[in-house]
């Protein structure tokens, strides 16, 4: 009888009792596994996005090579290649600490060489660093196009390290590292100001100091078009950049979540690029009588730059408007620079500088509080509060970049020199700077 009772007791009570006792431990284990899975998925997403942004270096290289003359192709590609090398080292040694380290409202002061570095993200530090380093490289390489075909390679290497190690990270700290602009609720989701305005306005002050290419402007003030040598190559570069932007903007979520934010950012990115390309094509068609492919491609890039800051804070229809205005701005910007005799061979200043500014301001017009913005944009009854913050931040960054990079370029000019000799410029920087040709066996006229 006792044995039968024990058997029934075991069957009736031991299993439920065991479940009651061990369920908390099972739940804890499941929670830990789930947390690790979510972190792993977010890490994978951030790394894939970083790889896409890194691939944009190839896009920049192809665009810039296609839009300049054949005799300078090797030089511009070397600059693009070394940009990421210099940016990686500069950002590792100094840049990350300045951008994300504990410090004050102007710059970080802790984490040199990544020792004891802060990690404000939800992914491992090294994954976050790689993503941010890819952004840093993108900012640096923008300047190569604006100063193409006449800048000394040695001077460019110094510039590339300094902007990556100090100038870009200071701006990044103001906005993404807990600095004074972030305290004011300045918004820049993926870098219209942090990346593109920094690179674009650095290119502007650099090309002003460097002066125009030989033959670009006639003594009577007229402008001479200097055609790029390979439009198919430039087209490939634009497609690569467009593709890479799906890592640039959606990757800035830094987490997968339920996927809704990534999806909204991705569709806004695509729509703005499409609208920018179309609007630029129609504007240049109306102004000059032909639907210029190079301007349409720059229009798409302008739309991408413009939507980079507001991509998470606006609705898709607003993204179309922002991109379309960006396409118009890039055409008008090119015309304006030619009137001012500022020689920008690839349109880096209108694409990245002017549209970085426009994209940042557009948040204050079209941004929605329901989508994560601190205040409603002007179009939704928020008045000028967010718009004023955006204007203050954008103009402050532009002023800082013009002063800082103007100092850097003048220092280079007074020491090792900023511009190649007239003979090297006419012969081509491939031969003069690197002793090699991009198209061996083809005659490249030295008088062009």
Short mmCIF file of C-alpha atoms in Angstrom, two decimals:
data_model
loop_
_atom_site.label_atom_id
_atom_site.label_comp_id
_atom_site.label_asym_id
_atom_site.label_seq_id
_atom_site.Cartn_x
_atom_site.Cartn_y
_atom_site.Cartn_z
CA UNK A 1 0.00 0.00 0.00
CA UNK A 2 2.81 2.42 0.90
CA UNK A 3 4.62 1.58 -2.30
CA UNK A 4 1.51 2.26 -4.36
CA UNK A 5 1.01 5.59 -2.56
CA UNK A 6 4.57 6.66 -3.29
CA UNK A 7 4.22 5.76 -6.96
CA UNK A 8 1.00 7.79 -7.23
CA UNK A 9 2.63 10.66 -5.34
CA UNK A 10 5.58 10.64 -7.75
CA UNK A 11 3.35 10.73 -10.78
CA UNK A 12 0.91 13.28 -9.42
CA UNK A 13 3.20 15.69 -7.59
CA UNK A 14 6.88 15.28 -8.38
CA UNK A 15 6.67 16.39 -12.02
CA UNK A 16 4.57 19.52 -11.32
CA UNK A 17 6.73 20.29 -8.29
CA UNK A 18 9.85 20.01 -10.42
CA UNK A 19 8.37 22.33 -13.04
CA UNK A 20 7.49 24.89 -10.38
CA UNK A 21 10.97 24.73 -8.88
CA UNK A 22 12.92 24.88 -12.17
CA UNK A 23 10.73 27.18 -14.29
CA UNK A 24 12.46 30.36 -13.05
CA UNK A 25 15.83 28.94 -14.02
CA UNK A 26 14.55 27.90 -17.47
CA UNK A 27 13.01 31.32 -17.98
CA UNK A 28 16.26 33.02 -16.98
CA UNK A 29 18.21 30.84 -19.41
CA UNK A 30 15.71 31.58 -22.17
CA UNK A 31 15.91 35.31 -21.46
CA UNK A 32 19.69 35.23 -21.64
CA UNK A 33 19.60 33.28 -24.89
CA UNK A 34 17.04 35.68 -26.36
CA UNK A 35 19.11 38.70 -25.33
CA UNK A 36 22.22 37.20 -26.89
CA UNK A 37 20.29 36.44 -30.10
CA UNK A 38 18.97 39.99 -30.34
CA UNK A 39 22.43 41.49 -29.71
CA UNK A 40 23.95 39.13 -32.25
CA UNK A 41 21.36 40.09 -34.86
CA UNK A 42 21.92 43.80 -34.21
CA UNK A 43 25.69 43.30 -34.44
CA UNK A 44 25.35 41.47 -37.75
CA UNK A 45 23.14 44.26 -39.10
CA UNK A 46 25.57 47.00 -38.06
CA UNK A 47 28.55 45.13 -39.53
CA UNK A 48 26.79 44.48 -42.85
CA UNK A 49 25.85 48.17 -42.98
CA UNK A 50 29.47 49.09 -42.24
CA UNK A 51 30.63 46.88 -45.11
CA UNK A 52 28.15 48.64 -47.45
CA UNK A 53 29.40 52.07 -46.36
CA UNK A 54 32.98 50.91 -46.89
CA UNK A 55 32.01 49.80 -50.42
CA UNK A 56 30.91 53.38 -51.06
CA UNK A 57 34.61 54.26 -51.24
CA UNK A 58 34.65 52.38 -54.54
CA UNK A 59 31.62 54.38 -55.64
CA UNK A 60 33.28 57.68 -54.82
CA UNK A 61 36.38 56.54 -56.69
CA UNK A 62 34.44 55.58 -59.83
CA UNK A 63 32.38 58.79 -59.86
CA UNK A 64 35.38 61.04 -59.40
CA UNK A 65 37.52 59.12 -61.89
CA UNK A 66 34.78 59.25 -64.51
CA UNK A 67 34.16 62.97 -64.10
CA UNK A 68 37.80 64.03 -64.53
CA UNK A 69 40.30 63.68 -67.38
CA UNK A 70 42.07 60.42 -68.15
CA UNK A 71 45.50 61.79 -67.30
CA UNK A 72 44.52 62.21 -63.62
CA UNK A 73 42.62 58.97 -63.05
CA UNK A 74 45.34 57.09 -61.18
CA UNK A 75 45.88 60.09 -58.91
CA UNK A 76 42.23 60.43 -57.87
CA UNK A 77 41.89 56.69 -57.26
CA UNK A 78 45.04 56.68 -55.15
CA UNK A 79 43.61 59.49 -53.06
CA UNK A 80 40.35 57.58 -52.58
CA UNK A 81 42.23 54.43 -51.63
CA UNK A 82 44.52 56.18 -49.16
CA UNK A 83 41.62 58.17 -47.72
CA UNK A 84 40.22 55.12 -46.00
CA UNK A 85 43.67 54.05 -44.85
CA UNK A 86 44.36 57.43 -43.27
CA UNK A 87 40.82 57.70 -41.88
CA UNK A 88 41.06 54.27 -40.24
CA UNK A 89 44.30 55.10 -38.45
CA UNK A 90 43.39 58.68 -37.56
CA UNK A 91 39.98 57.69 -36.25
CA UNK A 92 41.46 54.80 -34.25
CA UNK A 93 44.22 56.85 -32.62
CA UNK A 94 42.44 60.16 -31.95
CA UNK A 95 39.08 60.43 -33.70
CA UNK A 96 36.90 58.00 -31.79
CA UNK A 97 38.01 59.37 -28.42
CA UNK A 98 37.27 62.94 -29.51
CA UNK A 99 33.90 61.95 -30.97
CA UNK A 100 32.51 59.58 -28.33
CA UNK A 101 34.82 59.86 -25.33
CA UNK A 102 33.89 61.42 -22.01
CA UNK A 103 34.83 65.08 -22.03
CA UNK A 104 32.87 68.31 -22.37
CA UNK A 105 30.31 69.81 -24.73
CA UNK A 106 32.98 70.52 -27.36
CA UNK A 107 35.05 67.32 -27.55
CA UNK A 108 35.75 64.00 -25.90
CA UNK A 109 38.94 63.53 -23.89
CA UNK A 110 39.05 59.82 -23.12
CA UNK A 111 39.71 56.68 -25.13
CA UNK A 112 42.90 57.39 -27.11
CA UNK A 113 43.94 54.38 -29.18
CA UNK A 114 40.54 52.95 -28.13
CA UNK A 115 41.88 52.26 -24.63
CA UNK A 116 38.95 52.44 -22.23
CA UNK A 117 36.77 53.79 -25.04
CA UNK A 118 33.12 54.59 -24.42
CA UNK A 119 30.41 52.63 -26.27
CA UNK A 120 27.08 54.49 -26.55
CA UNK A 121 25.57 51.81 -28.82
CA UNK A 122 23.90 48.51 -28.07
CA UNK A 123 26.37 46.49 -30.15
CA UNK A 124 29.96 45.48 -29.37
CA UNK A 125 32.45 48.34 -29.33
CA UNK A 126 34.48 47.09 -32.27
CA UNK A 127 31.40 46.75 -34.49
CA UNK A 128 30.32 50.28 -33.60
CA UNK A 129 33.84 51.60 -34.25
CA UNK A 130 33.98 50.03 -37.71
CA UNK A 131 30.63 51.56 -38.67
CA UNK A 132 31.72 54.99 -37.49
CA UNK A 133 35.14 54.67 -39.16
CA UNK A 134 33.43 54.00 -42.50
CA UNK A 135 31.48 57.23 -42.06
CA UNK A 136 34.69 59.08 -41.27
CA UNK A 137 36.30 57.78 -44.46
CA UNK A 138 33.32 58.95 -46.50
CA UNK A 139 33.60 62.49 -45.15
CA UNK A 140 37.31 62.61 -45.98
CA UNK A 141 36.99 61.34 -49.54
CA UNK A 142 34.40 63.95 -50.58
CA UNK A 143 37.15 66.58 -50.74
CA UNK A 144 39.15 64.62 -53.31
CA UNK A 145 36.60 65.40 -56.02
CA UNK A 146 36.36 69.10 -55.30
CA UNK A 147 40.15 69.56 -55.39
CA UNK A 148 40.81 67.09 -58.20
CA UNK A 149 43.40 67.44 -60.98
CA UNK A 150 45.76 69.93 -59.32
CA UNK A 151 46.38 69.12 -55.63
CA UNK A 152 49.68 67.61 -54.50
CA UNK A 153 49.43 64.05 -53.27
CA UNK A 154 51.66 64.64 -50.23
CA UNK A 155 49.51 67.56 -49.12
CA UNK A 156 46.39 65.49 -49.61
CA UNK A 157 47.65 62.76 -47.28
CA UNK A 158 48.23 65.28 -44.51
CA UNK A 159 44.78 66.79 -45.04
CA UNK A 160 43.15 63.34 -45.01
CA UNK A 161 44.67 62.40 -41.67
CA UNK A 162 43.87 65.73 -40.00
CA UNK A 163 40.22 65.86 -41.03
CA UNK A 164 39.72 62.23 -39.97
CA UNK A 165 41.53 62.52 -36.65
CA UNK A 166 40.32 65.93 -35.49
CA UNK A 167 37.90 68.01 -37.58
CA UNK A 168 35.26 65.38 -38.39
CA UNK A 169 35.29 63.90 -34.84
CA UNK A 170 34.77 67.31 -33.22
CA UNK A 171 31.64 67.89 -35.29
CA UNK A 172 30.56 64.32 -34.59
CA UNK A 173 30.93 64.90 -30.85
CA UNK A 174 28.75 68.01 -31.00
CA UNK A 175 25.92 66.08 -32.63
CA UNK A 176 26.28 62.33 -31.92
CA UNK A 177 28.65 62.27 -28.95
CA UNK A 178 26.62 64.18 -26.39
CA UNK A 179 27.97 67.62 -27.28
CA UNK A 180 26.29 71.00 -27.20
CA UNK A 181 24.17 70.52 -30.31
CA UNK A 182 22.76 67.21 -29.12
CA UNK A 183 21.80 68.94 -25.85
CA UNK A 184 19.78 71.42 -27.92
CA UNK A 185 17.94 68.50 -29.66
CA UNK A 186 19.65 69.14 -32.98
CA UNK A 187 18.73 66.24 -35.27
CA UNK A 188 20.89 64.56 -37.90
CA UNK A 189 19.96 60.90 -38.14
CA UNK A 190 22.64 59.64 -40.53
CA UNK A 191 24.95 62.53 -41.33
CA UNK A 192 23.80 65.26 -43.75
CA UNK A 193 25.72 67.65 -41.51
CA UNK A 194 28.17 65.36 -39.70
CA UNK A 195 29.45 63.69 -42.87
CA UNK A 196 28.35 65.61 -45.95
CA UNK A 197 28.45 69.23 -44.84
CA UNK A 198 31.86 68.60 -43.28
CA UNK A 199 33.22 67.09 -46.49
CA UNK A 200 31.39 69.47 -48.82
CA UNK A 201 32.41 72.72 -47.16
CA UNK A 202 35.95 71.46 -46.60
CA UNK A 203 36.01 70.95 -50.38
CA UNK A 204 34.68 74.48 -50.89
CA UNK A 205 37.36 76.24 -48.87
CA UNK A 206 39.99 73.90 -50.29
CA UNK A 207 39.17 74.56 -53.92
CA UNK A 208 38.99 78.32 -53.29
CA UNK A 209 42.49 78.28 -51.80
CA UNK A 210 43.76 75.90 -54.49
CA UNK A 211 42.35 78.08 -57.33
CA UNK A 212 40.87 76.83 -60.63
CA UNK A 213 42.45 74.38 -63.04
CA UNK A 214 44.43 75.79 -65.95
CA UNK A 215 42.04 76.65 -68.77
CA UNK A 216 38.82 76.39 -66.77
CA UNK A 217 38.06 80.13 -66.98
CA UNK A 218 39.02 82.41 -69.85
CA UNK A 219 40.49 85.91 -69.34
CA UNK A 220 37.14 87.38 -70.44
CA UNK A 221 35.42 85.56 -67.56
CA UNK A 222 33.72 82.88 -69.62
CA UNK A 223 33.62 79.29 -68.40
CA UNK A 224 35.14 76.43 -70.40
CA UNK A 225 33.64 73.00 -69.86
CA UNK A 226 36.28 70.36 -69.06
CA UNK A 227 34.52 67.11 -69.79
CA UNK A 228 35.01 63.95 -67.80
CA UNK A 229 36.64 61.11 -69.70
CA UNK A 230 34.43 58.16 -68.75
CA UNK A 231 30.70 58.61 -68.12
CA UNK A 232 30.04 54.84 -67.94
CA UNK A 233 32.56 54.62 -65.09
CA UNK A 234 30.86 57.52 -63.31
CA UNK A 235 27.48 55.83 -63.81
CA UNK A 236 28.79 52.68 -62.17
CA UNK A 237 30.02 54.77 -59.27
CA UNK A 238 26.61 56.39 -58.77
CA UNK A 239 24.90 53.00 -58.69
CA UNK A 240 27.44 51.76 -56.13
CA UNK A 241 26.87 54.85 -53.99
CA UNK A 242 23.09 54.48 -54.21
CA UNK A 243 23.45 50.83 -53.17
CA UNK A 244 25.83 51.72 -50.35
CA UNK A 245 23.43 54.33 -49.03
CA UNK A 246 21.14 51.48 -47.96
CA UNK A 247 23.85 50.75 -45.41
CA UNK A 248 24.57 54.40 -44.69
CA UNK A 249 21.05 55.47 -43.72
CA UNK A 250 19.21 52.31 -42.58
CA UNK A 251 22.37 51.11 -40.83
CA UNK A 252 22.28 54.20 -38.63
CA UNK A 253 19.40 52.63 -36.74
CA UNK A 254 22.14 50.50 -35.07
CA UNK A 255 19.49 47.90 -34.24
CA UNK A 256 17.00 45.71 -36.07
CA UNK A 257 14.05 45.94 -33.67
CA UNK A 258 10.83 45.03 -35.45
CA UNK A 259 12.27 46.31 -38.73
CA UNK A 260 9.81 49.18 -39.14
CA UNK A 261 12.38 51.96 -38.67
CA UNK A 262 14.82 50.32 -41.07
CA UNK A 263 12.05 49.99 -43.64
CA UNK A 264 10.96 53.62 -43.34
CA UNK A 265 14.52 54.88 -43.61
CA UNK A 266 15.17 52.66 -46.64
CA UNK A 267 12.09 53.75 -48.60
CA UNK A 268 12.75 57.41 -47.83
CA UNK A 269 16.34 57.01 -49.00
CA UNK A 270 15.29 55.46 -52.29
CA UNK A 271 12.47 57.90 -53.04
CA UNK A 272 14.65 60.96 -52.39
CA UNK A 273 17.36 59.67 -54.74
CA UNK A 274 14.83 58.98 -57.49
CA UNK A 275 13.19 62.39 -57.12
CA UNK A 276 16.57 64.14 -57.10
CA UNK A 277 17.68 62.46 -60.30
CA UNK A 278 14.47 63.31 -62.12
CA UNK A 279 14.26 66.93 -60.95
CA UNK A 280 17.90 67.61 -61.82
CA UNK A 281 17.41 66.14 -65.28
CA UNK A 282 14.39 68.30 -66.04
CA UNK A 283 16.00 71.47 -64.70
CA UNK A 284 19.20 71.05 -66.71
CA UNK A 285 17.11 70.06 -69.76
CA UNK A 286 15.10 73.27 -69.43
CA UNK A 287 18.15 75.48 -68.79
CA UNK A 288 20.58 74.06 -71.37
CA UNK A 289 18.42 72.17 -73.85
CA UNK A 290 19.68 68.62 -73.17
CA UNK A 291 18.95 66.01 -70.47
CA UNK A 292 22.53 65.79 -69.18
CA UNK A 293 23.25 62.36 -67.65
CA UNK A 294 26.06 63.63 -65.43
CA UNK A 295 23.78 66.24 -63.88
CA UNK A 296 20.97 63.71 -63.43
CA UNK A 297 23.39 61.42 -61.59
CA UNK A 298 24.55 64.25 -59.37
CA UNK A 299 20.87 65.00 -58.77
CA UNK A 300 20.33 61.48 -57.44
CA UNK A 301 23.36 61.86 -55.19
CA UNK A 302 22.02 65.23 -54.05
CA UNK A 303 18.73 63.58 -53.10
CA UNK A 304 20.61 60.94 -51.14
CA UNK A 305 22.64 63.54 -49.27
CA UNK A 306 19.57 65.65 -48.52
CA UNK A 307 17.55 62.75 -47.08
CA UNK A 308 20.42 61.47 -44.94
CA UNK A 309 19.58 63.70 -41.96
CA UNK A 310 15.76 63.52 -42.04
CA UNK A 311 15.33 59.92 -43.29
CA UNK A 312 13.98 58.64 -39.94
CA UNK A 313 11.88 61.69 -39.09
CA UNK A 314 9.79 62.27 -42.24
CA UNK A 315 7.04 60.52 -44.19
CA UNK A 316 7.77 59.09 -47.67
CA UNK A 317 5.94 61.88 -49.49
CA UNK A 318 8.14 64.41 -47.68
CA UNK A 319 11.21 62.44 -48.78
CA UNK A 320 10.15 62.93 -52.41
CA UNK A 321 9.88 66.69 -51.90
CA UNK A 322 13.23 66.86 -50.08
CA UNK A 323 14.97 64.86 -52.81
CA UNK A 324 13.39 66.84 -55.64
CA UNK A 325 14.50 70.14 -54.13
CA UNK A 326 17.97 68.64 -53.70
CA UNK A 327 18.09 67.87 -57.42
CA UNK A 328 17.23 71.46 -58.28
CA UNK A 329 19.80 72.80 -55.81
CA UNK A 330 22.64 70.79 -57.32
CA UNK A 331 22.05 72.27 -60.79
CA UNK A 332 21.75 75.81 -59.47
CA UNK A 333 24.77 75.21 -57.25
CA UNK A 334 26.96 74.23 -60.18
CA UNK A 335 25.88 77.35 -62.08
CA UNK A 336 26.54 79.53 -59.03
CA UNK A 337 30.05 78.17 -58.50
CA UNK A 338 30.94 78.81 -62.12
CA UNK A 339 29.73 82.41 -61.80
CA UNK A 340 31.93 82.78 -58.70
CA UNK A 341 34.88 81.14 -60.53
CA UNK A 342 35.08 78.30 -58.01
CA UNK A 343 36.31 75.21 -59.89
CA UNK A 344 34.73 72.01 -58.54
CA UNK A 345 35.43 69.29 -61.13
CA UNK A 346 32.89 66.72 -59.89
CA UNK A 347 30.26 68.84 -58.15
CA UNK A 348 31.28 67.86 -54.63
CA UNK A 349 30.27 71.20 -53.11
CA UNK A 350 26.71 71.38 -54.54
CA UNK A 351 26.06 67.69 -53.92
CA UNK A 352 27.47 67.35 -50.41
CA UNK A 353 27.83 70.88 -49.07
CA UNK A 354 24.69 72.64 -50.29
CA UNK A 355 22.48 69.58 -49.97
CA UNK A 356 23.94 68.62 -46.62
CA UNK A 357 22.74 72.04 -45.47
CA UNK A 358 19.35 71.65 -47.16
CA UNK A 359 18.78 68.17 -45.74
CA UNK A 360 19.55 69.36 -42.22
CA UNK A 361 17.21 72.35 -42.50
CA UNK A 362 14.44 70.19 -44.00
CA UNK A 363 14.05 68.38 -40.68
CA UNK A 364 12.75 71.60 -39.17
CA UNK A 365 10.20 71.84 -41.98
CA UNK A 366 8.97 68.28 -42.58
CA UNK A 367 10.00 66.45 -39.38
CA UNK A 368 7.43 64.69 -37.18
CA UNK A 369 7.51 64.41 -33.41
CA UNK A 370 5.68 61.09 -33.70
CA UNK A 371 8.66 59.72 -35.64
CA UNK A 372 11.20 60.57 -32.95
CA UNK A 373 11.89 64.27 -33.40
CA UNK A 374 11.96 66.53 -30.33
CA UNK A 375 9.50 69.04 -31.83
CA UNK A 376 7.12 69.10 -34.76
CA UNK A 377 8.39 70.62 -38.00
CA UNK A 378 7.09 73.88 -39.42
CA UNK A 379 4.65 72.13 -41.78
CA UNK A 380 2.98 70.33 -38.88
CA UNK A 381 2.35 73.24 -36.55
CA UNK A 382 5.63 73.19 -34.65
CA UNK A 383 6.57 76.72 -35.62
CA UNK A 384 10.21 77.67 -35.95
CA UNK A 385 11.53 75.90 -32.83
CA UNK A 386 13.07 72.82 -34.48
CA UNK A 387 13.86 74.79 -37.64
CA UNK A 388 15.78 77.35 -35.60
CA UNK A 389 17.78 74.61 -33.87
CA UNK A 390 18.60 73.05 -37.23
CA UNK A 391 19.73 76.36 -38.71
CA UNK A 392 21.89 77.16 -35.70
CA UNK A 393 23.57 73.77 -35.78
CA UNK A 394 24.11 73.61 -39.54
CA UNK A 395 25.56 77.12 -39.78
CA UNK A 396 27.77 76.57 -36.73
CA UNK A 397 29.26 73.45 -38.28
CA UNK A 398 29.82 75.18 -41.62
CA UNK A 399 31.57 78.10 -39.92
CA UNK A 400 33.80 75.76 -37.92
CA UNK A 401 34.72 73.65 -40.96
CA UNK A 402 35.54 76.67 -43.11
CA UNK A 403 37.81 78.11 -40.41
CA UNK A 404 39.47 74.83 -39.38
CA UNK A 405 40.02 73.48 -42.88
CA UNK A 406 41.03 76.88 -44.20
CA UNK A 407 43.77 76.88 -41.58
CA UNK A 408 44.80 73.32 -42.50
CA UNK A 409 45.00 74.03 -46.23
CA UNK A 410 46.87 77.31 -45.74
CA UNK A 411 49.33 75.57 -43.43
CA UNK A 412 49.95 72.88 -46.05
CA UNK A 413 50.32 75.54 -48.74
CA UNK A 414 52.92 77.45 -46.75
CA UNK A 415 54.95 74.37 -45.83
CA UNK A 416 55.09 71.52 -48.36
CA UNK A 417 52.84 73.17 -50.95
CA UNK A 418 49.23 72.50 -51.92
CA UNK A 419 49.29 72.60 -55.72
CA UNK A 420 51.38 70.81 -58.32
CA UNK A 421 53.48 72.73 -60.86
CA UNK A 422 52.02 73.96 -64.13
CA UNK A 423 54.02 71.36 -66.04
CA UNK A 424 52.72 68.51 -63.87
CA UNK A 425 49.15 69.73 -64.21
CA UNK A 426 49.38 69.88 -68.00
CA UNK A 427 51.10 66.52 -68.31
CA UNK A 428 48.75 64.94 -65.84
CA UNK A 429 49.11 63.96 -62.19
CA UNK A 430 49.31 60.26 -63.04
CA UNK A 431 52.75 60.82 -64.58
CA UNK A 432 53.89 63.76 -62.45
CA UNK A 433 52.85 62.41 -59.05
CA UNK A 434 52.89 58.63 -59.49
CA UNK A 435 55.06 57.88 -62.52
CA UNK A 436 52.39 55.66 -64.08
CA UNK A 437 49.44 55.77 -66.45
CA UNK A 438 45.89 54.62 -65.92
CA UNK A 439 45.53 53.67 -69.59
CA UNK A 440 48.95 52.48 -70.67
CA UNK A 441 49.43 52.57 -74.42
CA UNK A 442 46.87 55.29 -75.09
CA UNK A 443 48.06 58.78 -76.02
CA UNK A 444 46.92 61.40 -73.49
CA UNK A 445 47.45 64.94 -74.81
CA UNK A 446 49.37 67.07 -72.33
CA UNK A 447 47.88 70.36 -73.50
CA UNK A 448 44.32 69.49 -72.41
#
